[in-house]
Coordinates of N, CA and C in Angstrom, one line a residue:
H1 N 76.8 -34.2 270.3 CA 77.9 -34.8 271.0 C 78.9 -33.8 271.4
D2 N 79.1 -33.6 272.7 CA 79.9 -32.5 273.2 C 81.4 -32.6 272.7
G3 N 81.8 -33.8 272.4 CA 83.2 -34.0 271.9 C 83.4 -33.4 270.5
H4 N 82.3 -33.0 269.8 CA 82.5 -32.3 268.5 C 82.7 -30.8 268.7
C5 N 82.5 -30.3 269.9 CA 82.6 -28.9 270.2 C 84.0 -28.6 270.7
D6 N 84.4 -27.3 270.6 CA 85.6 -26.8 271.3 C 85.5 -27.1 272.8
W7 N 86.7 -27.2 273.5 CA 86.7 -27.3 274.9 C 85.9 -26.3 275.6
G8 N 85.1 -26.6 276.5 CA 84.3 -25.7 277.3 C 82.9 -25.4 276.7
L9 N 82.6 -25.9 275.5 CA 81.3 -25.7 274.9 C 80.6 -27.0 275.0
N10 N 79.2 -26.9 275.0 CA 78.4 -28.1 274.9 C 77.6 -28.1 273.6
C11 N 77.2 -29.3 273.2 CA 76.4 -29.5 272.0 C 74.9 -29.5 272.4
F12 N 74.2 -28.6 271.8 CA 72.8 -28.5 272.0 C 72.1 -29.3 270.9
Q13 N 71.5 -30.4 271.3 CA 70.8 -31.3 270.3 C 69.3 -30.8 270.3
R14 N 68.9 -30.6 269.0 CA 67.5 -30.0 268.9 C 66.7 -30.7 267.8
D15 N 65.4 -30.4 267.8 CA 64.5 -30.8 266.8 C 64.1 -29.5 266.1
G16 N 63.9 -29.5 264.8 CA 63.5 -28.4 264.1 C 64.4 -27.2 264.3
T17 N 63.8 -26.1 264.6 CA 64.6 -24.8 264.8 C 64.5 -24.4 266.3
T18 N 64.5 -25.3 267.2 CA 64.4 -25.0 268.6 C 65.6 -24.0 268.9
A19 N 65.3 -22.9 269.7 CA 66.3 -21.9 270.0 C 67.4 -22.5 270.8
V20 N 68.6 -22.1 270.4 CA 69.9 -22.6 271.1 C 70.2 -21.6 272.2
P21 N 70.4 -22.0 273.4 CA 70.7 -21.1 274.5 C 71.9 -20.1 274.2
G22 N 71.7 -18.8 274.3 CA 72.7 -17.8 274.1 C 73.0 -17.5 272.7
C23 N 72.2 -18.1 271.8 CA 72.5 -17.8 270.3 C 71.2 -17.2 269.7
S24 N 71.5 -16.5 268.6 CA 70.3 -15.9 267.9 C 70.2 -16.5 266.5
G25 N 69.1 -16.4 265.9 CA 68.8 -16.9 264.6 C 68.3 -18.3 264.7
D26 N 67.8 -18.8 263.5 CA 67.2 -20.1 263.4 C 68.1 -21.2 263.1
G27 N 69.2 -21.0 262.4 CA 70.1 -22.0 261.9 C 69.4 -23.0 261.0
L28 N 70.0 -24.1 260.8 CA 69.4 -25.1 259.9 C 68.5 -26.1 260.7
P29 N 67.4 -26.4 260.2 CA 66.5 -27.3 260.9 C 67.1 -28.6 261.3
D30 N 66.9 -29.1 262.5 CA 67.4 -30.4 262.9 C 68.9 -30.6 263.0
K31 N 69.6 -29.5 263.0 CA 71.1 -29.5 263.1 C 71.4 -29.1 264.6
D32 N 72.5 -29.7 265.1 CA 72.9 -29.4 266.5 C 74.0 -28.3 266.5
Y33 N 74.0 -27.5 267.5 CA 75.0 -26.4 267.6 C 75.7 -26.4 269.0
C34 N 76.9 -25.9 268.9 CA 77.7 -25.7 270.1 C 77.3 -24.4 270.8
Y35 N 77.3 -24.4 272.1 CA 76.9 -23.2 272.8 C 77.7 -23.1 274.1
V36 N 77.7 -21.9 274.7 CA 78.4 -21.7 276.0 C 77.4 -22.2 277.1
P37 N 77.8 -23.1 277.9 CA 76.8 -23.6 278.9 C 76.6 -22.6 280.1
Q38 N 75.5 -22.7 280.7 CA 75.2 -21.8 281.8 C 75.8 -22.3 283.1
A39 N 76.0 -21.5 284.1 CA 76.6 -21.9 285.3 C 75.8 -23.1 285.9
G40 N 76.5 -24.1 286.3 CA 75.9 -25.3 286.9 C 75.7 -26.4 285.9
E41 N 75.8 -26.1 284.6 CA 75.7 -27.2 283.6 C 77.1 -27.9 283.5
L42 N 77.0 -29.2 283.3 CA 78.2 -30.0 283.1 C 78.9 -29.6 281.8
V43 N 80.2 -29.5 281.9 CA 81.0 -29.1 280.8 C 82.2 -30.1 280.6
Y44 N 82.4 -30.6 279.4 CA 83.6 -31.5 279.1 C 84.7 -30.5 278.7
A45 N 85.6 -30.3 279.7 CA 86.6 -29.2 279.5 C 88.0 -29.8 279.1
G46 N 88.2 -31.1 279.3 CA 89.5 -31.7 279.0 C 89.5 -33.1 279.5
D47 N 90.6 -33.8 279.1 CA 90.8 -35.2 279.6 C 92.3 -35.5 279.6
D48 N 92.7 -36.3 280.6 CA 94.1 -36.6 280.7 C 95.1 -35.4 280.7
L49 N 94.6 -34.4 281.4 CA 95.4 -33.1 281.5 C 95.6 -32.4 280.2
E50 N 94.7 -32.6 279.2 CA 94.8 -31.9 278.0 C 93.5 -31.2 277.7
P51 N 93.4 -30.0 277.3 CA 94.5 -29.1 277.2 C 94.9 -28.6 278.6
Q52 N 96.2 -28.5 278.8 CA 96.8 -28.1 280.1 C 96.2 -26.8 280.6
T53 N 95.9 -25.9 279.7 CA 95.3 -24.6 280.2 C 94.0 -24.7 280.9
N54 N 93.3 -25.8 280.7 CA 92.0 -26.0 281.3 C 92.0 -26.7 282.7
F55 N 93.2 -27.1 283.1 CA 93.4 -27.7 284.4 C 94.1 -26.8 285.4
P56 N 93.7 -26.8 286.7 CA 92.7 -27.7 287.3 C 91.3 -27.3 286.8
L57 N 90.5 -28.3 286.9 CA 89.1 -28.1 286.4 C 88.2 -27.4 287.5
G58 N 87.3 -26.6 287.0 CA 86.4 -25.9 287.9 C 85.1 -26.8 288.2
E59 N 84.2 -26.2 289.0 CA 83.0 -26.8 289.3 C 82.2 -27.2 288.1
C60 N 81.7 -28.4 288.0 CA 80.9 -29.0 287.0 C 81.7 -29.2 285.7
E61 N 83.0 -29.2 285.7 CA 83.8 -29.5 284.6 C 84.4 -30.9 284.7
G62 N 84.6 -31.5 283.6 CA 85.2 -32.9 283.5 C 86.1 -33.0 282.3
D63 N 86.8 -33.9 282.2 CA 86.8 -35.2 282.8 C 88.0 -35.3 283.8
C64 N 87.7 -35.5 285.0 CA 88.7 -35.6 286.1 C 88.9 -37.1 286.4
D65 N 90.2 -37.4 286.7 CA 90.5 -38.8 287.2 C 90.9 -38.8 288.6
S66 N 91.2 -37.6 289.2 CA 91.6 -37.6 290.7 C 91.3 -36.2 291.2
D67 N 91.2 -36.1 292.5 CA 91.0 -34.8 293.1 C 92.0 -33.7 292.7
G68 N 93.2 -34.2 292.5 CA 94.3 -33.2 292.1 C 94.1 -32.6 290.8
Q69 N 93.2 -33.0 290.0 CA 92.9 -32.4 288.7 C 91.8 -31.3 288.8
C70 N 91.3 -31.2 290.1 CA 90.2 -30.2 290.3 C 90.7 -29.0 291.1
D71 N 90.0 -27.8 290.9 CA 90.3 -26.6 291.7 C 90.3 -26.9 293.2
E72 N 91.0 -26.1 293.9 CA 91.1 -26.3 295.4 C 89.7 -26.3 296.0
G73 N 89.5 -27.2 296.8 CA 88.2 -27.3 297.5 C 87.2 -28.2 296.8
L74 N 87.5 -28.7 295.6 CA 86.6 -29.5 294.8 C 87.1 -31.0 294.8
V75 N 86.3 -31.9 294.7 CA 86.7 -33.3 294.6 C 86.2 -33.9 293.3
C76 N 86.9 -34.9 292.8 CA 86.5 -35.5 291.5 C 85.4 -36.5 291.8
F77 N 84.3 -36.4 291.2 CA 83.2 -37.4 291.3 C 83.3 -38.3 290.1
Q78 N 83.6 -39.6 290.4 CA 83.8 -40.5 289.3 C 82.6 -41.5 289.3
R79 N 82.0 -41.6 288.1 CA 80.8 -42.5 287.9 C 81.3 -43.8 287.5
S80 N 80.6 -44.9 287.8 CA 81.0 -46.2 287.4 C 80.2 -46.7 286.2

């Protein structure tokens, strides 16, 4: 669950000791780990303008509620 990780990190859910992107070692079997997402991956960077330092949001970052919360030239894509 990405909400368990620091802002800007994603949760890598795995089976056994599947390698975690950007990390070394095996870790504990069947445990999930936070990692730095690669360019183009969706990132939960903040919500309701918190933390303020993460706004405006960049490409593939969420959670936005309006275009004004996104970097210049980006629009907020809202799913229903």
